[in-house]
Amino acid sequence: MQSENSSVNTEAKKIQTSKVPPSEGFREAFLLHLADTTLILTQRNGAWCGHGPILEQDIAITNITLDLIGQSRNFYQYAAKLINESSLAPSPVEKAGDEATEDSLAYLRTEREFKNLLLVEQENGDWAQTIVRQFLFSVYQYFLFEQLQNSKDDQLAAIAAKSLKEVTYHVSWSADWVIRLGDGTDESNERMQKAIAALWPYTGEMFMQADYEQGIISEIHLLKDRWIEKVKTVFEEATLAIPENIFMQSGGKNGVHTEKLGHILAEMQYLQRTNLGAKW
Amino acid sequence: MQNINTDFKTNPINNKASQVPPEERFREAVFSLLEQVPDPEVPVLSILDLGIVRDVKVIDDKVEIIITPTYSGCPAMDAISMDIRFKLIEYGYKNIKITQVLTPVWTTDWMTENGKKKLLEYGIAPPKRSTNNEDEMPKCPQCKSANTKLLSQFGSTACKALYQCNDCKEPFDYFKCH
Ligand SMILES: [Zn+2]
Protein backbone atom coordinates (compact mmCIF):
# COMPACT_ATOMS: atom_id res chain seq x y z
CA MET A 1 0.00 0.00 0.00
CA GLN A 2 2.69 2.40 1.05
CA SER A 3 4.87 1.62 -1.92
CA GLU A 4 1.89 2.30 -4.14
CA ASN A 5 1.56 5.72 -2.59
CA SER A 6 5.17 6.59 -3.02
CA SER A 7 5.12 5.56 -6.65
CA VAL A 8 2.11 7.81 -7.19
CA ASN A 9 4.04 10.60 -5.53
CA THR A 10 7.05 10.21 -7.76
CA GLU A 11 4.75 10.15 -10.76
CA ALA A 12 3.19 13.39 -9.62
CA LYS A 13 6.59 14.90 -9.01
CA LYS A 14 7.71 13.87 -12.47
CA ILE A 15 4.79 15.64 -14.04
CA GLN A 16 5.47 18.74 -12.01
CA THR A 17 9.09 18.96 -13.01
CA SER A 18 8.41 18.23 -16.64
CA LYS A 19 8.11 21.89 -17.52
CA VAL A 20 11.18 21.33 -19.65
CA PRO A 21 10.30 19.74 -22.99
CA PRO A 22 10.66 15.92 -22.84
CA SER A 23 13.55 15.96 -25.23
CA GLU A 24 15.50 18.13 -22.78
CA GLY A 25 17.01 15.25 -20.81
CA PHE A 26 17.34 12.90 -23.76
CA ARG A 27 20.83 13.87 -24.76
CA GLU A 28 22.13 13.51 -21.20
CA ALA A 29 20.42 10.12 -20.85
CA PHE A 30 21.80 8.91 -24.15
CA LEU A 31 25.31 10.04 -23.24
CA LEU A 32 25.03 8.25 -19.91
CA HIS A 33 23.86 5.12 -21.73
CA LEU A 34 26.98 5.25 -23.93
CA ALA A 35 29.24 6.07 -20.99
CA ASP A 36 27.80 3.38 -18.71
CA THR A 37 28.00 0.72 -21.43
CA THR A 38 31.68 1.37 -22.15
CA LEU A 39 32.49 1.69 -18.44
CA ILE A 40 30.87 -1.61 -17.46
CA LEU A 41 32.62 -3.46 -20.29
CA THR A 42 35.86 -1.82 -19.14
CA GLN A 43 35.27 -3.14 -15.64
CA ARG A 44 34.54 -6.64 -16.98
CA ASN A 45 37.46 -6.79 -19.44
CA GLY A 46 39.79 -5.25 -16.88
CA ALA A 47 39.58 -8.45 -14.86
CA TRP A 48 41.58 -10.16 -17.63
CA CYS A 49 44.59 -7.93 -17.00
CA GLY A 50 47.42 -10.27 -16.02
CA HIS A 51 45.23 -13.32 -16.70
CA GLY A 52 45.04 -13.42 -20.51
CA PRO A 53 45.63 -16.80 -22.18
CA ILE A 54 48.94 -15.60 -23.63
CA LEU A 55 50.92 -12.40 -23.16
CA GLU A 56 50.04 -10.83 -26.53
CA GLN A 57 46.33 -11.38 -26.01
CA ASP A 58 46.50 -10.15 -22.43
CA ILE A 59 47.96 -6.95 -23.88
CA ALA A 60 45.37 -6.85 -26.66
CA ILE A 61 42.34 -7.12 -24.38
CA THR A 62 43.74 -4.55 -21.96
CA ASN A 63 44.54 -2.14 -24.81
CA ILE A 64 40.97 -2.50 -26.08
CA THR A 65 39.82 -1.84 -22.55
CA LEU A 66 41.98 1.26 -22.37
CA ASP A 67 40.24 2.57 -25.49
CA LEU A 68 36.88 1.83 -23.88
CA ILE A 69 37.66 3.69 -20.66
CA GLY A 70 38.86 6.64 -22.75
CA GLN A 71 35.61 6.67 -24.68
CA SER A 72 33.67 6.30 -21.46
CA ARG A 73 35.43 9.29 -19.90
CA ASN A 74 34.69 11.41 -22.95
CA PHE A 75 30.99 10.56 -22.72
CA TYR A 76 30.83 11.15 -18.95
CA GLN A 77 32.67 14.45 -19.19
CA TYR A 78 30.31 15.68 -21.85
CA ALA A 79 27.25 14.41 -19.96
CA ALA A 80 28.49 16.17 -16.81
CA LYS A 81 28.90 19.42 -18.71
CA LEU A 82 25.36 19.24 -20.10
CA ILE A 83 23.90 18.26 -16.75
CA ASN A 84 25.61 21.16 -15.01
CA GLU A 85 24.40 23.58 -17.65
CA SER A 86 20.82 22.32 -17.58
CA SER A 87 18.14 22.71 -14.96
CA LEU A 88 17.84 18.96 -14.53
CA ALA A 89 19.57 18.04 -11.30
CA PRO A 90 20.14 14.28 -11.15
CA SER A 91 20.74 12.47 -7.92
CA PRO A 92 24.56 12.18 -8.07
CA VAL A 93 24.85 15.95 -8.07
CA GLU A 94 22.70 16.22 -4.97
CA LYS A 95 24.47 13.35 -3.28
CA ALA A 96 27.92 14.72 -3.87
CA GLY A 97 26.66 18.18 -2.94
CA ASP A 98 28.61 19.52 -5.85
CA GLU A 99 28.60 19.71 -9.59
CA ALA A 100 28.30 16.54 -11.66
CA THR A 101 31.69 15.22 -12.75
CA GLU A 102 32.82 12.16 -14.66
CA ASP A 103 33.60 10.61 -11.26
CA SER A 104 30.30 11.41 -9.57
CA LEU A 105 28.45 9.98 -12.56
CA ALA A 106 30.51 6.78 -12.59
CA TYR A 107 30.78 6.18 -8.85
CA LEU A 108 27.67 7.62 -7.23
CA ARG A 109 24.81 6.46 -9.39
CA THR A 110 22.81 3.40 -8.42
CA GLU A 111 22.09 0.25 -10.36
CA ARG A 112 18.67 1.58 -11.40
CA GLU A 113 20.33 4.70 -12.76
CA PHE A 114 22.86 2.81 -14.89
CA LYS A 115 21.72 2.59 -18.50
CA ASN A 116 24.30 0.15 -19.85
CA LEU A 117 23.40 -2.66 -22.23
CA LEU A 118 22.72 -5.98 -20.51
CA LEU A 119 25.25 -7.62 -22.83
CA VAL A 120 28.26 -5.90 -21.28
CA GLU A 121 27.41 -6.82 -17.68
CA GLN A 122 27.43 -10.53 -18.49
CA GLU A 123 30.22 -12.56 -16.95
CA ASN A 124 33.63 -12.96 -18.57
CA GLY A 125 33.25 -16.74 -18.51
CA ASP A 126 36.03 -18.42 -20.44
CA TRP A 127 38.06 -16.73 -23.19
CA ALA A 128 35.41 -17.78 -25.74
CA GLN A 129 32.67 -15.94 -23.88
CA THR A 130 34.79 -12.81 -23.50
CA ILE A 131 35.59 -12.92 -27.23
CA VAL A 132 31.96 -13.41 -28.28
CA ARG A 133 30.82 -10.57 -26.01
CA GLN A 134 33.51 -8.27 -27.39
CA PHE A 135 32.76 -9.16 -30.99
CA LEU A 136 28.97 -8.75 -30.73
CA PHE A 137 29.46 -5.45 -28.95
CA SER A 138 32.26 -4.03 -31.11
CA VAL A 139 30.34 -4.67 -34.33
CA TYR A 140 27.34 -2.88 -32.83
CA GLN A 141 29.53 -0.02 -31.63
CA TYR A 142 31.12 0.27 -35.05
CA PHE A 143 27.85 0.80 -36.91
CA LEU A 144 26.46 2.99 -34.12
CA PHE A 145 29.44 5.34 -34.12
CA GLU A 146 29.41 5.40 -37.89
CA GLN A 147 25.98 7.03 -37.58
CA LEU A 148 26.85 9.20 -34.62
CA GLN A 149 29.91 10.73 -36.26
CA ASN A 150 27.42 12.62 -38.45
CA SER A 151 25.39 13.81 -35.46
CA LYS A 152 24.31 17.45 -35.38
CA ASP A 153 25.75 17.52 -31.88
CA ASP A 154 29.36 18.46 -32.61
CA GLN A 155 30.87 17.04 -29.44
CA LEU A 156 29.01 13.73 -29.74
CA ALA A 157 30.09 13.54 -33.38
CA ALA A 158 33.69 14.23 -32.38
CA ILE A 159 33.76 11.51 -29.71
CA ALA A 160 32.15 9.04 -32.12
CA ALA A 161 34.58 9.84 -34.94
CA LYS A 162 37.53 9.50 -32.58
CA SER A 163 36.23 6.21 -31.15
CA LEU A 164 35.36 4.75 -34.54
CA LYS A 165 39.03 4.46 -35.48
CA GLU A 166 39.67 2.47 -32.31
CA VAL A 167 36.60 0.28 -32.67
CA THR A 168 37.69 -0.65 -36.19
CA TYR A 169 40.64 -2.45 -34.58
CA HIS A 170 38.42 -4.03 -31.93
CA VAL A 171 36.16 -5.49 -34.60
CA SER A 172 39.03 -6.89 -36.61
CA TRP A 173 40.75 -8.37 -33.55
CA SER A 174 37.63 -9.98 -32.10
CA ALA A 175 36.45 -11.25 -35.51
CA ASP A 176 39.84 -12.95 -35.98
CA TRP A 177 39.40 -14.68 -32.64
CA VAL A 178 35.82 -15.72 -33.39
CA ILE A 179 37.08 -17.38 -36.58
CA ARG A 180 40.12 -18.92 -34.95
CA LEU A 181 38.13 -20.47 -32.11
CA GLY A 182 34.99 -21.31 -34.11
CA ASP A 183 36.95 -22.95 -36.87
CA GLY A 184 39.46 -24.43 -34.42
CA THR A 185 39.17 -27.66 -32.48
CA ASP A 186 35.97 -29.46 -31.51
CA GLU A 187 36.34 -28.12 -28.02
CA SER A 188 36.93 -24.50 -29.03
CA ASN A 189 33.96 -24.66 -31.40
CA GLU A 190 31.76 -26.12 -28.67
CA ARG A 191 32.80 -23.44 -26.20
CA MET A 192 32.10 -20.71 -28.75
CA GLN A 193 28.67 -22.10 -29.51
CA LYS A 194 27.96 -22.25 -25.78
CA ALA A 195 29.07 -18.64 -25.36
CA ILE A 196 26.86 -17.54 -28.24
CA ALA A 197 23.87 -19.31 -26.69
CA ALA A 198 24.54 -17.61 -23.35
CA LEU A 199 24.92 -14.10 -24.80
CA TRP A 200 22.52 -14.05 -27.73
CA PRO A 201 19.42 -13.22 -25.60
CA TYR A 202 21.11 -9.94 -24.64
CA THR A 203 21.72 -8.74 -28.19
CA GLY A 204 18.12 -7.85 -29.08
CA GLU A 205 18.13 -4.92 -26.68
CA MET A 206 20.70 -3.07 -28.78
CA PHE A 207 18.04 -2.53 -31.42
CA MET A 208 15.07 -1.73 -29.18
CA GLN A 209 14.88 2.00 -29.18
CA ALA A 210 14.82 3.71 -25.79
CA ASP A 211 12.84 6.95 -25.49
CA TYR A 212 16.00 8.97 -25.21
CA GLU A 213 17.41 7.49 -28.41
CA GLN A 214 14.60 8.96 -30.48
CA GLY A 215 15.86 11.71 -32.68
CA ILE A 216 19.47 10.72 -31.97
CA ILE A 217 19.66 7.31 -33.62
CA SER A 218 17.35 7.69 -36.53
CA GLU A 219 18.03 4.47 -38.33
CA ILE A 220 18.02 1.78 -35.69
CA HIS A 221 16.73 -0.81 -38.18
CA LEU A 222 19.55 -0.04 -40.55
CA LEU A 223 21.89 -0.53 -37.60
CA LYS A 224 20.37 -3.94 -36.94
CA ASP A 225 20.61 -5.01 -40.59
CA ARG A 226 24.26 -4.06 -40.82
CA TRP A 227 25.07 -5.69 -37.51
CA ILE A 228 23.43 -9.00 -38.37
CA GLU A 229 25.05 -9.03 -41.80
CA LYS A 230 28.55 -8.62 -40.35
CA VAL A 231 27.91 -11.15 -37.57
CA LYS A 232 26.58 -13.69 -40.08
CA THR A 233 29.57 -13.30 -42.39
CA VAL A 234 32.06 -13.85 -39.59
CA PHE A 235 30.08 -16.69 -37.99
CA GLU A 236 29.85 -18.47 -41.35
CA GLU A 237 33.60 -18.32 -41.77
CA ALA A 238 33.95 -19.53 -38.18
CA THR A 239 31.50 -22.41 -38.80
CA LEU A 240 29.29 -21.11 -36.01
CA ALA A 241 25.51 -21.03 -36.04
CA ILE A 242 23.27 -18.14 -35.04
CA PRO A 243 20.62 -19.23 -32.52
CA GLU A 244 17.05 -19.01 -33.74
CA ASN A 245 13.77 -18.09 -32.05
CA ILE A 246 15.43 -16.79 -28.92
CA PHE A 247 13.52 -14.62 -26.46
CA MET A 248 15.34 -11.30 -26.20
CA GLN A 249 15.96 -9.77 -22.79
CA SER A 250 15.73 -6.02 -22.39
CA GLY A 251 15.71 -3.31 -19.75
CA GLY A 252 19.36 -2.32 -19.42
CA LYS A 253 18.90 0.90 -21.39
CA ASN A 254 16.26 1.94 -18.87
CA GLY A 255 18.02 0.80 -15.73
CA VAL A 256 16.49 -2.67 -15.31
CA HIS A 257 19.46 -5.00 -15.02
CA THR A 258 20.43 -8.56 -14.35
CA GLU A 259 21.64 -9.17 -10.80
CA LYS A 260 25.21 -9.10 -12.07
CA LEU A 261 25.34 -5.32 -12.34
CA GLY A 262 24.81 -4.92 -8.61
CA HIS A 263 27.89 -7.03 -7.95
CA ILE A 264 29.95 -5.06 -10.46
CA LEU A 265 28.94 -1.73 -8.93
CA ALA A 266 29.51 -2.95 -5.39
CA GLU A 267 33.12 -3.68 -6.27
CA MET A 268 33.68 -0.70 -8.56
CA GLN A 269 32.03 1.96 -6.40
CA TYR A 270 33.02 0.71 -2.96
CA LEU A 271 35.89 3.10 -2.38
CA GLN A 272 34.03 6.25 -3.41
CA ARG A 273 30.91 5.17 -1.54
CA THR A 274 32.78 4.66 1.71
CA ASN A 275 35.28 7.51 1.29
CA LEU A 276 33.41 10.15 -0.68
CA GLY A 277 35.78 12.23 -2.78
CA ALA A 278 38.81 10.04 -2.04
CA LYS A 279 41.74 10.83 -4.34
CA TRP A 280 45.27 9.67 -4.85
CA MET B 1 44.32 20.59 -42.06
CA GLN B 2 47.58 22.43 -42.21
CA ASN B 3 50.29 21.17 -39.99
CA ILE B 4 51.38 24.23 -38.09
CA ASN B 5 54.43 22.77 -36.47
CA THR B 6 55.86 21.65 -39.80
CA ASP B 7 55.30 25.10 -41.26
CA PHE B 8 57.13 26.57 -38.36
CA LYS B 9 60.06 24.24 -38.50
CA THR B 10 60.61 24.72 -42.18
CA ASN B 11 60.50 28.47 -41.69
CA PRO B 12 63.03 29.23 -38.99
CA ILE B 13 63.21 32.75 -37.67
CA ASN B 14 65.01 34.75 -40.32
CA ASN B 15 67.26 37.77 -40.00
CA LYS B 16 64.32 40.06 -40.66
CA ALA B 17 62.98 39.14 -37.25
CA SER B 18 62.09 42.73 -36.52
CA GLN B 19 59.52 42.64 -39.34
CA VAL B 20 57.78 39.62 -37.85
CA PRO B 21 54.82 40.68 -35.67
CA PRO B 22 55.57 40.23 -31.95
CA GLU B 23 52.78 37.68 -31.50
CA GLU B 24 54.28 35.57 -34.25
CA ARG B 25 57.69 35.64 -32.57
CA PHE B 26 56.03 34.77 -29.26
CA ARG B 27 54.32 31.78 -30.92
CA GLU B 28 57.56 30.62 -32.50
CA ALA B 29 59.33 30.82 -29.17
CA VAL B 30 56.60 28.69 -27.61
CA PHE B 31 56.86 26.16 -30.43
CA SER B 32 60.60 25.85 -29.92
CA LEU B 33 59.94 25.01 -26.25
CA LEU B 34 57.27 22.46 -27.19
CA GLU B 35 59.89 20.78 -29.39
CA GLN B 36 61.70 20.00 -26.12
CA VAL B 37 58.69 18.18 -24.60
CA PRO B 38 58.98 14.44 -25.30
CA ASP B 39 56.11 12.01 -25.69
CA PRO B 40 56.25 10.05 -22.40
CA GLU B 41 55.58 6.70 -24.12
CA VAL B 42 57.92 7.10 -27.08
CA PRO B 43 60.43 9.61 -25.67
CA VAL B 44 62.43 9.74 -28.90
CA LEU B 45 59.55 11.78 -30.34
CA SER B 46 58.67 15.29 -29.28
CA ILE B 47 55.01 16.18 -28.98
CA LEU B 48 55.46 18.23 -32.17
CA ASP B 49 56.86 15.20 -34.03
CA LEU B 50 53.81 13.27 -32.93
CA GLY B 51 51.47 15.91 -34.33
CA ILE B 52 49.35 16.26 -31.21
CA VAL B 53 49.95 20.00 -30.82
CA ARG B 54 47.25 21.51 -33.00
CA ASP B 55 47.77 25.20 -32.34
CA VAL B 56 49.33 27.81 -30.12
CA LYS B 57 47.36 30.98 -29.48
CA VAL B 58 48.93 34.07 -28.04
CA ILE B 59 47.02 37.04 -26.67
CA ASP B 60 49.14 39.61 -24.81
CA ASP B 61 50.99 37.55 -22.20
CA LYS B 62 48.51 34.67 -22.36
CA VAL B 63 49.43 31.49 -24.15
CA GLU B 64 47.00 28.72 -25.02
CA ILE B 65 48.25 25.34 -26.26
CA ILE B 66 45.72 23.21 -28.08
CA ILE B 67 46.42 19.48 -28.02
CA THR B 68 44.56 16.41 -29.19
CA PRO B 69 44.91 12.84 -27.90
CA THR B 70 46.27 10.05 -30.08
CA TYR B 71 43.75 7.54 -28.63
CA SER B 72 40.65 8.21 -26.49
CA GLY B 73 42.21 6.39 -23.58
CA CYS B 74 45.72 7.73 -24.03
CA PRO B 75 46.97 7.73 -20.44
CA ALA B 76 49.76 10.15 -21.36
CA MET B 77 47.55 13.18 -21.99
CA ASP B 78 47.57 14.38 -18.40
CA ALA B 79 51.32 13.85 -18.16
CA ILE B 80 51.83 15.71 -21.45
CA SER B 81 49.70 18.64 -20.27
CA MET B 82 51.74 18.82 -17.10
CA ASP B 83 55.06 18.56 -18.97
CA ILE B 84 54.03 21.42 -21.27
CA ARG B 85 53.08 23.54 -18.29
CA PHE B 86 56.37 22.82 -16.48
CA LYS B 87 58.41 23.56 -19.58
CA LEU B 88 56.71 26.92 -20.10
CA ILE B 89 56.92 27.83 -16.41
CA GLU B 90 60.63 27.02 -16.50
CA TYR B 91 61.01 29.69 -19.18
CA GLY B 92 59.04 32.29 -17.28
CA TYR B 93 55.59 31.90 -18.79
CA LYS B 94 52.85 32.37 -16.22
CA ASN B 95 49.54 32.68 -17.99
CA ILE B 96 49.21 29.22 -19.52
CA LYS B 97 46.11 27.44 -20.70
CA ILE B 98 46.08 23.93 -22.14
CA THR B 99 43.01 22.89 -24.07
CA GLN B 100 42.24 19.37 -25.26
CA VAL B 101 40.20 18.99 -28.43
CA LEU B 102 38.93 15.84 -30.16
CA THR B 103 38.43 17.23 -33.67
CA PRO B 104 39.81 17.02 -36.20
CA VAL B 105 40.63 13.46 -35.19
CA TRP B 106 44.35 12.81 -34.77
CA THR B 107 45.98 10.83 -37.53
CA THR B 108 49.47 9.44 -37.90
CA ASP B 109 49.61 11.48 -41.13
CA TRP B 110 50.36 14.45 -38.85
CA MET B 111 53.58 12.86 -37.68
CA THR B 112 56.49 14.82 -39.09
CA GLU B 113 58.96 13.24 -41.53
CA ASN B 114 61.67 13.96 -39.01
CA GLY B 115 59.60 12.15 -36.38
CA LYS B 116 59.26 9.10 -38.63
CA LYS B 117 63.01 9.10 -39.18
CA LYS B 118 63.64 9.25 -35.43
CA LEU B 119 61.19 6.38 -34.85
CA LEU B 120 62.95 4.18 -37.39
CA GLU B 121 66.38 4.88 -35.85
CA TYR B 122 64.87 4.04 -32.46
CA GLY B 123 63.79 0.61 -33.79
CA ILE B 124 60.08 1.27 -34.30
CA ALA B 125 58.69 0.96 -37.84
CA PRO B 126 57.01 4.31 -38.62
CA PRO B 127 53.37 4.48 -39.78
CA LYS B 128 52.55 4.47 -43.46
CA ARG B 129 50.33 7.21 -44.80
CA SER B 130 46.72 6.29 -44.02
CA THR B 131 45.76 6.62 -47.67
CA ASN B 132 48.26 3.92 -48.65
CA ASN B 133 47.44 0.28 -49.08
CA GLU B 134 47.04 -1.23 -45.62
CA ASP B 135 48.11 -4.65 -46.90
CA GLU B 136 51.62 -3.43 -47.53
CA MET B 137 53.79 -4.82 -44.73
CA PRO B 138 55.93 -2.51 -42.61
CA LYS B 139 59.66 -2.88 -43.18
CA CYS B 140 61.90 -4.36 -40.52
CA PRO B 141 63.72 -1.48 -38.75
CA GLN B 142 66.79 -3.73 -38.28
CA CYS B 143 67.48 -5.21 -41.74
CA LYS B 144 64.94 -3.20 -43.84
CA SER B 145 63.35 -6.38 -45.19
CA ALA B 146 59.70 -6.09 -46.25
CA ASN B 147 59.23 -9.79 -45.58
CA THR B 148 57.54 -9.35 -42.18
CA LYS B 149 54.53 -10.79 -40.38
CA LEU B 150 52.00 -9.48 -37.89
CA LEU B 151 52.26 -11.07 -34.44
CA SER B 152 49.65 -8.97 -32.67
CA GLN B 153 47.55 -5.96 -33.59
CA PHE B 154 48.13 -4.64 -30.10
CA GLY B 155 51.65 -3.92 -28.91
CA SER B 156 53.25 -2.44 -25.82
CA THR B 157 51.11 0.71 -26.09
CA ALA B 158 47.78 1.46 -27.76
CA CYS B 159 49.50 3.12 -30.72
CA LYS B 160 51.71 0.14 -31.63
CA ALA B 161 51.34 -3.32 -33.15
CA LEU B 162 53.82 -6.17 -32.84
CA TYR B 163 55.51 -7.57 -35.95
CA GLN B 164 58.31 -10.00 -36.67
CA CYS B 165 60.85 -9.98 -39.49
CA ASN B 166 60.88 -13.25 -41.45
CA ASP B 167 64.47 -12.64 -42.58
CA CYS B 168 66.41 -11.55 -39.49
CA LYS B 169 63.73 -13.00 -37.12
CA GLU B 170 63.74 -9.88 -34.93
CA PRO B 171 60.36 -8.91 -33.46
CA PHE B 172 59.64 -5.19 -33.73
CA ASP B 173 57.03 -2.56 -32.90
CA TYR B 174 55.11 -0.91 -35.71
CA PHE B 175 53.57 2.48 -35.02
CA LYS B 176 50.04 1.77 -36.26
CA CYS B 177 48.55 3.80 -38.99
CA HIS B 178 45.63 5.64 -37.45
ZN1 LIG C 1 64.79 -7.92 -40.22
PDB file of N, CA and C and ligand atoms in Angstrom, chain B residues 140-145 148 165-170 172, ligand 1:
ATOM      1  N   CYS B 140      61.155  -4.087 -41.743  1.00  0.00           N
ATOM      2  CA  CYS B 140      61.903  -4.357 -40.516  1.00  0.00           C
ATOM      3  C   CYS B 140      62.877  -3.205 -40.240  1.00  0.00           C
ATOM      4  N   PRO B 141      62.808  -2.599 -39.046  1.00  0.00           N
ATOM      5  CA  PRO B 141      63.721  -1.483 -38.755  1.00  0.00           C
ATOM      6  C   PRO B 141      65.187  -1.934 -38.643  1.00  0.00           C
ATOM      7  N   GLN B 142      65.418  -3.235 -38.426  1.00  0.00           N
ATOM      8  CA  GLN B 142      66.794  -3.731 -38.283  1.00  0.00           C
ATOM      9  C   GLN B 142      67.447  -3.966 -39.637  1.00  0.00           C
ATOM     10  N   CYS B 143      66.826  -4.830 -40.487  1.00  0.00           N
ATOM     11  CA  CYS B 143      67.481  -5.211 -41.740  1.00  0.00           C
ATOM     12  C   CYS B 143      66.775  -4.657 -42.979  1.00  0.00           C
ATOM     13  N   LYS B 144      65.691  -3.876 -42.757  1.00  0.00           N
ATOM     14  CA  LYS B 144      64.940  -3.204 -43.835  1.00  0.00           C
ATOM     15  C   LYS B 144      64.162  -4.169 -44.737  1.00  0.00           C
ATOM     16  N   SER B 145      64.098  -5.423 -44.374  1.00  0.00           N
ATOM     17  CA  SER B 145      63.352  -6.385 -45.187  1.00  0.00           C
ATOM     18  C   SER B 145      61.848  -6.078 -45.114  1.00  0.00           C
ATOM     19  N   THR B 148      57.839  -9.377 -43.620  1.00  0.00           N
ATOM     20  CA  THR B 148      57.544  -9.353 -42.184  1.00  0.00           C
ATOM     21  C   THR B 148      56.146  -9.907 -41.938  1.00  0.00           C
ATOM     22  N   CYS B 165      60.193  -9.916 -38.194  1.00  0.00           N
ATOM     23  CA  CYS B 165      60.849  -9.984 -39.491  1.00  0.00           C
ATOM     24  C   CYS B 165      61.096 -11.460 -39.836  1.00  0.00           C
ATOM     25  N   ASN B 166      60.677 -11.863 -41.032  1.00  0.00           N
ATOM     26  CA  ASN B 166      60.882 -13.253 -41.446  1.00  0.00           C
ATOM     27  C   ASN B 166      62.330 -13.518 -41.853  1.00  0.00           C
ATOM     28  N   ASP B 167      63.078 -12.461 -42.157  1.00  0.00           N
ATOM     29  CA  ASP B 167      64.473 -12.641 -42.582  1.00  0.00           C
ATOM     30  C   ASP B 167      65.438 -12.660 -41.397  1.00  0.00           C
ATOM     31  N   CYS B 168      65.457 -11.569 -40.614  1.00  0.00           N
ATOM     32  CA  CYS B 168      66.411 -11.555 -39.489  1.00  0.00           C
ATOM     33  C   CYS B 168      65.779 -12.082 -38.196  1.00  0.00           C
ATOM     34  N   LYS B 169      64.466 -12.385 -38.252  1.00  0.00           N
ATOM     35  CA  LYS B 169      63.728 -13.003 -37.120  1.00  0.00           C
ATOM     36  C   LYS B 169      63.492 -12.068 -35.931  1.00  0.00           C
ATOM     37  N   GLU B 170      63.941 -10.816 -36.055  1.00  0.00           N
ATOM     38  CA  GLU B 170      63.742  -9.883 -34.931  1.00  0.00           C
ATOM     39  C   GLU B 170      62.265  -9.468 -34.830  1.00  0.00           C
ATOM     40  N   PHE B 172      59.520  -6.651 -33.835  1.00  0.00           N
ATOM     41  CA  PHE B 172      59.637  -5.187 -33.726  1.00  0.00           C
ATOM     42  C   PHE B 172      58.264  -4.547 -33.587  1.00  0.00           C
TER      43      PHE B 172
HETATM   44 ZN    ZN C   1      64.787  -7.921 -40.225  1.00  0.00          ZN
END
